[in-house]
CSV table of C-alpha atoms and ligand atoms in Angstrom, one decimal:
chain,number,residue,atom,x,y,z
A,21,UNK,CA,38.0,-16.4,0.6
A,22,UNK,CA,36.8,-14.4,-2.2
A,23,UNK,CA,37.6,-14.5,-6.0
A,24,UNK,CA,38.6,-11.3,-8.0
A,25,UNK,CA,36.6,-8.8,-8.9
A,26,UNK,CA,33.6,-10.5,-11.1
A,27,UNK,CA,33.0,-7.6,-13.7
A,28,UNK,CA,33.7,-8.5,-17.7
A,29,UNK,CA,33.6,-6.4,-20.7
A,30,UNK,CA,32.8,-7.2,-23.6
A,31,UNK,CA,32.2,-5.2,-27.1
A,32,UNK,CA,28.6,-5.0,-29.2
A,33,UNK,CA,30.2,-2.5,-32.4
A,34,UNK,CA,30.4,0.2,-30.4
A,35,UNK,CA,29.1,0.2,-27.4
A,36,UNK,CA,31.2,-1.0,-24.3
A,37,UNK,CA,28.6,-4.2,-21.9
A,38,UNK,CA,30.6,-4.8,-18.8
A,39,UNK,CA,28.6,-7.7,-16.8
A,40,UNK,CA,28.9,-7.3,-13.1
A,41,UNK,CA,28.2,-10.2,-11.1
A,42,UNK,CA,26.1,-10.3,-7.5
A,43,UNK,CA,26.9,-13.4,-6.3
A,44,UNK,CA,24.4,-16.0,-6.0
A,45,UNK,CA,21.8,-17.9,-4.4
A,46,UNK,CA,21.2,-21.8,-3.6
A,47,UNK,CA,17.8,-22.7,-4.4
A,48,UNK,CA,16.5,-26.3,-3.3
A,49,UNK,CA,15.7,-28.6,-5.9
A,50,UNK,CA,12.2,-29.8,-4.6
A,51,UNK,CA,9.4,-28.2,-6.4
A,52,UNK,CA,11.7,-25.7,-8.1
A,53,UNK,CA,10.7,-27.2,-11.9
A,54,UNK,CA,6.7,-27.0,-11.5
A,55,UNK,CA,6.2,-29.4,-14.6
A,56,UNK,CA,9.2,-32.0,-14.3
A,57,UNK,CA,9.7,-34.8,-12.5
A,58,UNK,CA,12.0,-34.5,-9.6
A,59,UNK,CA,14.3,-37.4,-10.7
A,60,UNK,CA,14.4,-35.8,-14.1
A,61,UNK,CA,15.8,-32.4,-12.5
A,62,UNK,CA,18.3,-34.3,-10.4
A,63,UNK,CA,19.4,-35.8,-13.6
A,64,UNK,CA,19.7,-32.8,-15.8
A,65,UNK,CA,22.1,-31.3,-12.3
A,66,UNK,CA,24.0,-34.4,-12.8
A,67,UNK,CA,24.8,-34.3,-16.3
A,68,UNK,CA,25.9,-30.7,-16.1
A,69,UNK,CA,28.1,-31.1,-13.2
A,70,UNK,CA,26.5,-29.6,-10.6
A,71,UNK,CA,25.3,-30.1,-6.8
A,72,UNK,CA,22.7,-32.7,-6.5
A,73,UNK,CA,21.1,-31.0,-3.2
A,74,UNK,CA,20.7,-27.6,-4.6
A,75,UNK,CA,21.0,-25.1,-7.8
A,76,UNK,CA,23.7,-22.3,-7.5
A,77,UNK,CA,21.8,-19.4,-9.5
A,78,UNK,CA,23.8,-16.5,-9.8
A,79,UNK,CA,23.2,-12.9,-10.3
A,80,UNK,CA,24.5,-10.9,-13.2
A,81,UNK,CA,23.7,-7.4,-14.3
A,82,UNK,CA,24.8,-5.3,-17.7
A,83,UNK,CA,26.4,-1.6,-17.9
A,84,UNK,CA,26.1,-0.6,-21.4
A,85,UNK,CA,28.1,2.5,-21.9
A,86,UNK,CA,27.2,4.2,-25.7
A,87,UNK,CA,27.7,7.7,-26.8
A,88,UNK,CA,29.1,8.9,-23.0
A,89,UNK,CA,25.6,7.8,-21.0
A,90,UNK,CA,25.9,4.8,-18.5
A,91,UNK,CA,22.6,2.7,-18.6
A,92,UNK,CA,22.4,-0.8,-16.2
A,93,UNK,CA,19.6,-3.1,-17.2
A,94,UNK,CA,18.9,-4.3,-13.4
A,95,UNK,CA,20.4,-3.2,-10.5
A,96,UNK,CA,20.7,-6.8,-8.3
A,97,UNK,CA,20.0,-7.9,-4.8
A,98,UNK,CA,21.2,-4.8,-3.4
A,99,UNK,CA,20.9,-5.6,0.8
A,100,UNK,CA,18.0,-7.9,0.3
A,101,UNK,CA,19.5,-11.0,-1.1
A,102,UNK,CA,21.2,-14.2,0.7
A,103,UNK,CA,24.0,-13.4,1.9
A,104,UNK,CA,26.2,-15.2,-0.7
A,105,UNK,CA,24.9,-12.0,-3.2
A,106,UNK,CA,25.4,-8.6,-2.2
A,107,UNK,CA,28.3,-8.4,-4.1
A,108,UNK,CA,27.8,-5.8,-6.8
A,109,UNK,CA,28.8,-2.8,-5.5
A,110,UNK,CA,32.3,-3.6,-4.5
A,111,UNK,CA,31.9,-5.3,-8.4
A,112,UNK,CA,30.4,-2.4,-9.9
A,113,UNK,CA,33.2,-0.1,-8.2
A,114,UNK,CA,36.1,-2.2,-8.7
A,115,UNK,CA,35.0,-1.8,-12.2
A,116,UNK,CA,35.7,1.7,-12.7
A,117,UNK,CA,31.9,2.7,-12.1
A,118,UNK,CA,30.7,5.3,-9.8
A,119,UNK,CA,26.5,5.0,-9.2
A,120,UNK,CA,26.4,8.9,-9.4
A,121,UNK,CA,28.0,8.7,-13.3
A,122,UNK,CA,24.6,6.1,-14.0
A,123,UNK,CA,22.7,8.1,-16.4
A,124,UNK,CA,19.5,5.8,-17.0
A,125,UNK,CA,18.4,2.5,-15.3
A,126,UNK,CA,16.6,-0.1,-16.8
A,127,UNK,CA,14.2,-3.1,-15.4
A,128,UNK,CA,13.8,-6.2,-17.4
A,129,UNK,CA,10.9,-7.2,-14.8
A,130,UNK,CA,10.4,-6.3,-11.1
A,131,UNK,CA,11.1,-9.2,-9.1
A,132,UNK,CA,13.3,-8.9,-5.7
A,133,UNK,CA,16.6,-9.9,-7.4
A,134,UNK,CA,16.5,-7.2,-10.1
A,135,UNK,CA,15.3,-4.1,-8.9
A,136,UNK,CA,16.1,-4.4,-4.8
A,137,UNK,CA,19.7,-2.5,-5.6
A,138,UNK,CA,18.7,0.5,-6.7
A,139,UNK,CA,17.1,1.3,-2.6
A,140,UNK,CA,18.7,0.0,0.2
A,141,UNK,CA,16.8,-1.2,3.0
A,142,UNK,CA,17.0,1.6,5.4
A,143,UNK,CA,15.3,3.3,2.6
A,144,UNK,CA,18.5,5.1,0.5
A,145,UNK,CA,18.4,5.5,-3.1
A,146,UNK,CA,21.5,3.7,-4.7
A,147,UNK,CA,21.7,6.1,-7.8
A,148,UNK,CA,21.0,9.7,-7.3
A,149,UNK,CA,21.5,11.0,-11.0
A,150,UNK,CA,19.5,8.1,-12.7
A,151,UNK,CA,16.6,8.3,-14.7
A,152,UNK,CA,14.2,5.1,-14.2
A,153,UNK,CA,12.4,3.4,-17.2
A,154,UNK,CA,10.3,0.5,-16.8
A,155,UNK,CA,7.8,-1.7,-19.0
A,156,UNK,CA,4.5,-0.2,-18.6
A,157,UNK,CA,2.9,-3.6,-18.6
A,158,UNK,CA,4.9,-4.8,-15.9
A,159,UNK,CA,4.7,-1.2,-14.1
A,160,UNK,CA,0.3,-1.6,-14.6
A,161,UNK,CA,0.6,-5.1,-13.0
A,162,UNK,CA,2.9,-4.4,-10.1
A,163,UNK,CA,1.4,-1.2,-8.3
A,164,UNK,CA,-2.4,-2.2,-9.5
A,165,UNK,CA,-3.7,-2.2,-6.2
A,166,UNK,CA,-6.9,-4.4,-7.4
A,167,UNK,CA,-4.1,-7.0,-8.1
A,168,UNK,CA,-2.1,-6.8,-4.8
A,169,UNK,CA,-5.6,-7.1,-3.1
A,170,UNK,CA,-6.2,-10.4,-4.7
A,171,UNK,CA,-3.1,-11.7,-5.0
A,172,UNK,CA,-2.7,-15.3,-2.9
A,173,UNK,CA,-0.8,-14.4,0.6
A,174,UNK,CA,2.6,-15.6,-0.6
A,175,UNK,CA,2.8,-13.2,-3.6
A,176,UNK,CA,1.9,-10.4,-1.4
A,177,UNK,CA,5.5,-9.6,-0.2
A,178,UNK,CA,6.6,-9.1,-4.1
A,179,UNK,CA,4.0,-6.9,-4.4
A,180,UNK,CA,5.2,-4.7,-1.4
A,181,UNK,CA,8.8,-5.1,-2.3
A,182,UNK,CA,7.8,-3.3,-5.6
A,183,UNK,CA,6.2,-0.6,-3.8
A,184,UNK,CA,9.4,0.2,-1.4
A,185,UNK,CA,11.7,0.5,-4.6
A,186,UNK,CA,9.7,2.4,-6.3
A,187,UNK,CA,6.8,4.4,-4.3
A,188,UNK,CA,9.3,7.3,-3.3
A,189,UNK,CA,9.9,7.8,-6.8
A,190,UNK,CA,6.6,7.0,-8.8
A,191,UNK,CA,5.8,10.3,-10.6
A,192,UNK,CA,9.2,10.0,-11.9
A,193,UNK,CA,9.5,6.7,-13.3
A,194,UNK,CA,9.3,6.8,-17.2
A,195,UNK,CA,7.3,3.6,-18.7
A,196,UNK,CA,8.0,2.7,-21.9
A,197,UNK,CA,6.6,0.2,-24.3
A,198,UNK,CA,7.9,-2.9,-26.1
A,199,UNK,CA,9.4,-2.6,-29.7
A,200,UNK,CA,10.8,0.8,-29.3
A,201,UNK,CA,14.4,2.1,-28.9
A,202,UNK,CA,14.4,3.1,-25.3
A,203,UNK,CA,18.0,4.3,-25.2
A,204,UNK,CA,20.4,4.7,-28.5
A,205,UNK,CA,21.2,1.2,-29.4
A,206,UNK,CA,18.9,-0.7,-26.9
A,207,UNK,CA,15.6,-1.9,-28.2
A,208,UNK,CA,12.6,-3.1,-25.7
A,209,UNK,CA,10.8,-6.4,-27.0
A,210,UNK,CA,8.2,-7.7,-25.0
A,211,UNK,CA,9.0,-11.7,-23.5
A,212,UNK,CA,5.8,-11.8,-21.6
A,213,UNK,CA,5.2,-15.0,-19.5
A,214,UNK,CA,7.7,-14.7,-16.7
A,215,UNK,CA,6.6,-11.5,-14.9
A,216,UNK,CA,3.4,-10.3,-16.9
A,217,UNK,CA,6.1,-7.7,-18.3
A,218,UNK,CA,8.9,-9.5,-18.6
A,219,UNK,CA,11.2,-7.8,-21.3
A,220,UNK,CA,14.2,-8.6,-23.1
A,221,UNK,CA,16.4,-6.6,-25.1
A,222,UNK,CA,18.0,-5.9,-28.1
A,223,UNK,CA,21.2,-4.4,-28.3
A,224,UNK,CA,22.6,-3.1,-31.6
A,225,UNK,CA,25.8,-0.7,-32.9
A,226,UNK,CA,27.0,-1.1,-36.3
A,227,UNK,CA,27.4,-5.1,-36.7
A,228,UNK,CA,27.6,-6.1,-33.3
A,229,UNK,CA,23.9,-7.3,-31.7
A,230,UNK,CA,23.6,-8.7,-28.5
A,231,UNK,CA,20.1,-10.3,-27.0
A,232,UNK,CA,19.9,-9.4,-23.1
A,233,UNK,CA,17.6,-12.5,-22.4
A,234,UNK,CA,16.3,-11.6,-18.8
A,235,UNK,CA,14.8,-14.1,-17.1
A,236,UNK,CA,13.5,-15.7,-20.3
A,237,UNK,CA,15.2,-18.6,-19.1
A,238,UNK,CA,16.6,-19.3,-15.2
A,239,UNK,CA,19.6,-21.8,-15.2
A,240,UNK,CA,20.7,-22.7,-18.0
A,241,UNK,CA,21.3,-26.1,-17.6
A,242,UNK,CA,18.0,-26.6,-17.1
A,243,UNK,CA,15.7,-24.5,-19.0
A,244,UNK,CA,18.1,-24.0,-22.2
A,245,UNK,CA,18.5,-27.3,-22.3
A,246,UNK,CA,14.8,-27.9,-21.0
A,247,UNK,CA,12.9,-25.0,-22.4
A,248,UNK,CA,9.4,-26.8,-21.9
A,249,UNK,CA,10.6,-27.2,-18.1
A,250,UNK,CA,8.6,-24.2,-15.9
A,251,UNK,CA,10.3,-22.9,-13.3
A,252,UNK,CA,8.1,-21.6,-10.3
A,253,UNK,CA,9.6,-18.0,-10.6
A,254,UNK,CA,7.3,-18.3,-14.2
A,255,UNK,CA,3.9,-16.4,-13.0
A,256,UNK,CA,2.3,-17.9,-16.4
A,257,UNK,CA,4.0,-21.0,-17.5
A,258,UNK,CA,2.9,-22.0,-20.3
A,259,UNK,CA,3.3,-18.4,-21.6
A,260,UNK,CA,6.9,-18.0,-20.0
A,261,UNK,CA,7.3,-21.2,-22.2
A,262,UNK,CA,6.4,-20.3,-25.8
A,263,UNK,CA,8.6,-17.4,-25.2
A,264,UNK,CA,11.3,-19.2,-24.1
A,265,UNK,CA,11.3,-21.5,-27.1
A,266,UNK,CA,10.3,-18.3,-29.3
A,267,UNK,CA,13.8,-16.4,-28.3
A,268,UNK,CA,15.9,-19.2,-27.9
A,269,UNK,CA,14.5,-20.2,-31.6
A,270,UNK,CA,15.4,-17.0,-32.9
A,271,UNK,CA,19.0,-16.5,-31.0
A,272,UNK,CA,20.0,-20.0,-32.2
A,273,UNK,CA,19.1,-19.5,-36.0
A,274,UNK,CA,21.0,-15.6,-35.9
A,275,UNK,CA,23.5,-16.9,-34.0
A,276,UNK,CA,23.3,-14.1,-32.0
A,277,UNK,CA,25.2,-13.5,-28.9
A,278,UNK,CA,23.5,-13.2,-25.4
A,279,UNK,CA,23.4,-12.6,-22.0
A,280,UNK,CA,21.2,-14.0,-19.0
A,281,UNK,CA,20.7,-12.9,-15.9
A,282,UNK,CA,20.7,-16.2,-14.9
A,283,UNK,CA,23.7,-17.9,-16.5
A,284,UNK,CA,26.9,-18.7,-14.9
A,285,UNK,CA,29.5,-15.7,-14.9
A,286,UNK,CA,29.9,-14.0,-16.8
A,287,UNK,CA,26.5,-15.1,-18.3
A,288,UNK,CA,27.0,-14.1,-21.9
A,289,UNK,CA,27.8,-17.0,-25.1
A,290,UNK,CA,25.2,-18.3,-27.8
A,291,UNK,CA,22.7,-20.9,-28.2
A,292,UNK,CA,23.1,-23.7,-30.6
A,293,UNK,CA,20.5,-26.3,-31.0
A,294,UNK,CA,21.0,-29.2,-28.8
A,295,UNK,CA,18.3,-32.4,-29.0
A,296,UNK,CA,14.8,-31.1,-28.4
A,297,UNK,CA,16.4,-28.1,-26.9
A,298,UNK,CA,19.1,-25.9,-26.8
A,299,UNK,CA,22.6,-24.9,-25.1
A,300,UNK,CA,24.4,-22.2,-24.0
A,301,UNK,CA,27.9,-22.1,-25.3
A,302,UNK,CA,29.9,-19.8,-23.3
A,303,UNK,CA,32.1,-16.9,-24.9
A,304,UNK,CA,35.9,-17.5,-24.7
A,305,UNK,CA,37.4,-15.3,-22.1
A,306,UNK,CA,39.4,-12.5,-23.6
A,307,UNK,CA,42.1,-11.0,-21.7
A,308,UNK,CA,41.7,-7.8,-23.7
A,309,UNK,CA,38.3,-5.9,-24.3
B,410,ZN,ZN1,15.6,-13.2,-11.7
């Protein structure tokens, strides 16, 4: 049985953010925290309600639609997921979206989960009509062949899914750098630590501001409320981790709004302080946009 549609829109001033989900994956507890106790994780799952066996971490992209362009920060599992995701196409359609209207894509990072939509596996480009922009530091790490070459054995498949995303398209991939606008109203800042080019960003129209948080943080039972917890998707962890605390500082004392990749659908509330860490307080759905 499925659910509706799982696309939500929201309003940042101007600019229209629809989140569209892409289902979700169950990731086994053991050794998915690299620096906490196993009891400890079990505990935190328990006290936020969920499974004891297993973490349900969904998948959940942005649209931002300003001045008539159509930009998606991430693109998803596309074909290469579990086969609980997989689901934002039919999302993304059911939305009102066409991938031909998508004007400009960008990648918060390049692991699997965020860039695999935009090429299918048989090799098919998802988004004819979209120009790609990328962090240059993640883009330096990612196709550095010295890097692949050394890379221990398990990390060698991440470097090749890279590759088949983006080797057809390579000349044409624009990099940009953190702290500049990269399209109107969207603002690159760098949130290294995760991926080495792990970006977040800032979007802005009028009054309305809205922090896309990436992966700064996976589930947020966990690592908002945790933030010195490391998960092992976190290629440097202490690093990941002073960002972590840095953003979620900085969101909490702004109250600003924000969206995670990570975060239950549809993924987007504010942080308020919360013990020695934080928590994510969810939005209240509105029935009009
Ligand atoms: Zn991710």
């Amino acid at each position: 049985m499925n659910q509706a549609p799982g696309f939500y829109r929201y309003k940042v001033g101007d600019i229209t953010v629809t989140a569209i989900n892409d289902g979700f994956a169950r990731r086994p507890l053991e050794g998915f925290v690299r620096n906490a106790e196993l009891a400890d994780v079990k505990k935190a799952m328990e006290q936020a309600f969920l499974p004891a066996d297993a973490l349900p971490i969904s998948f959940t992209t942005l649209v931002i639609q300003n001045g008539g362009k159509t930009t998606l920060i991430d693109t998803g599992n596309g074909d290469s997921g579990a086969p609980t995701s997989g689901r934002w196409m039919a999302n993304f359609k059911a939305a009102g979206f066409d991938p031909k209207d998508v004007s400009t894509i960008l990648f918060s990072h390049f692991h699997g989960d965020h860039i695999n939509g935009f090429r299918l596996k048989d090799g098919t480009s998802v988004f004819p009509n979209a120009e790609v922009m990328v962090p240059s530091a993640e883009w330096a790490f990612w196709m550095d062949d010295a890097k692949m070459n050394a890379a221990p054995e398990a990390m060698k498949g991440a470097f090749g899914g890279v590759r088949r995303v983006f080797g057809p398209i390579a000349k044409d991939v624009k990099q940009f750098e953190a702290g500049k606008e990269v399209v109107s109203g969207v603002t690159a800042i760098a949130a290294p630590g995760h991926t080495p080019g792990h970006t977040v960003f800032a979007v802005a129209s009028g009054s309305g501001k809205l922090m896309v948080m990436s992966d700064t943080t996976n589930h947020p039972a966990l690592f908002v409320r945790n933030p010195e917890w490391s998960a092992v998707f976190d290629m440097d962890g202490p690093q990941a981790t002073a960002t972590r605390r840095k953003l979620l500082d900085m969101v909490s004392a702004d109250r600003m709004q924000v969206a995670f990749y990570h975060a239950p659908f549809p993924a987007t509330g504010h942080i308020a302080k919360s013990g020695n860490g934080f928590e994510l307080v969810p939005v209240q759905w509105s029935p009009a946009v």
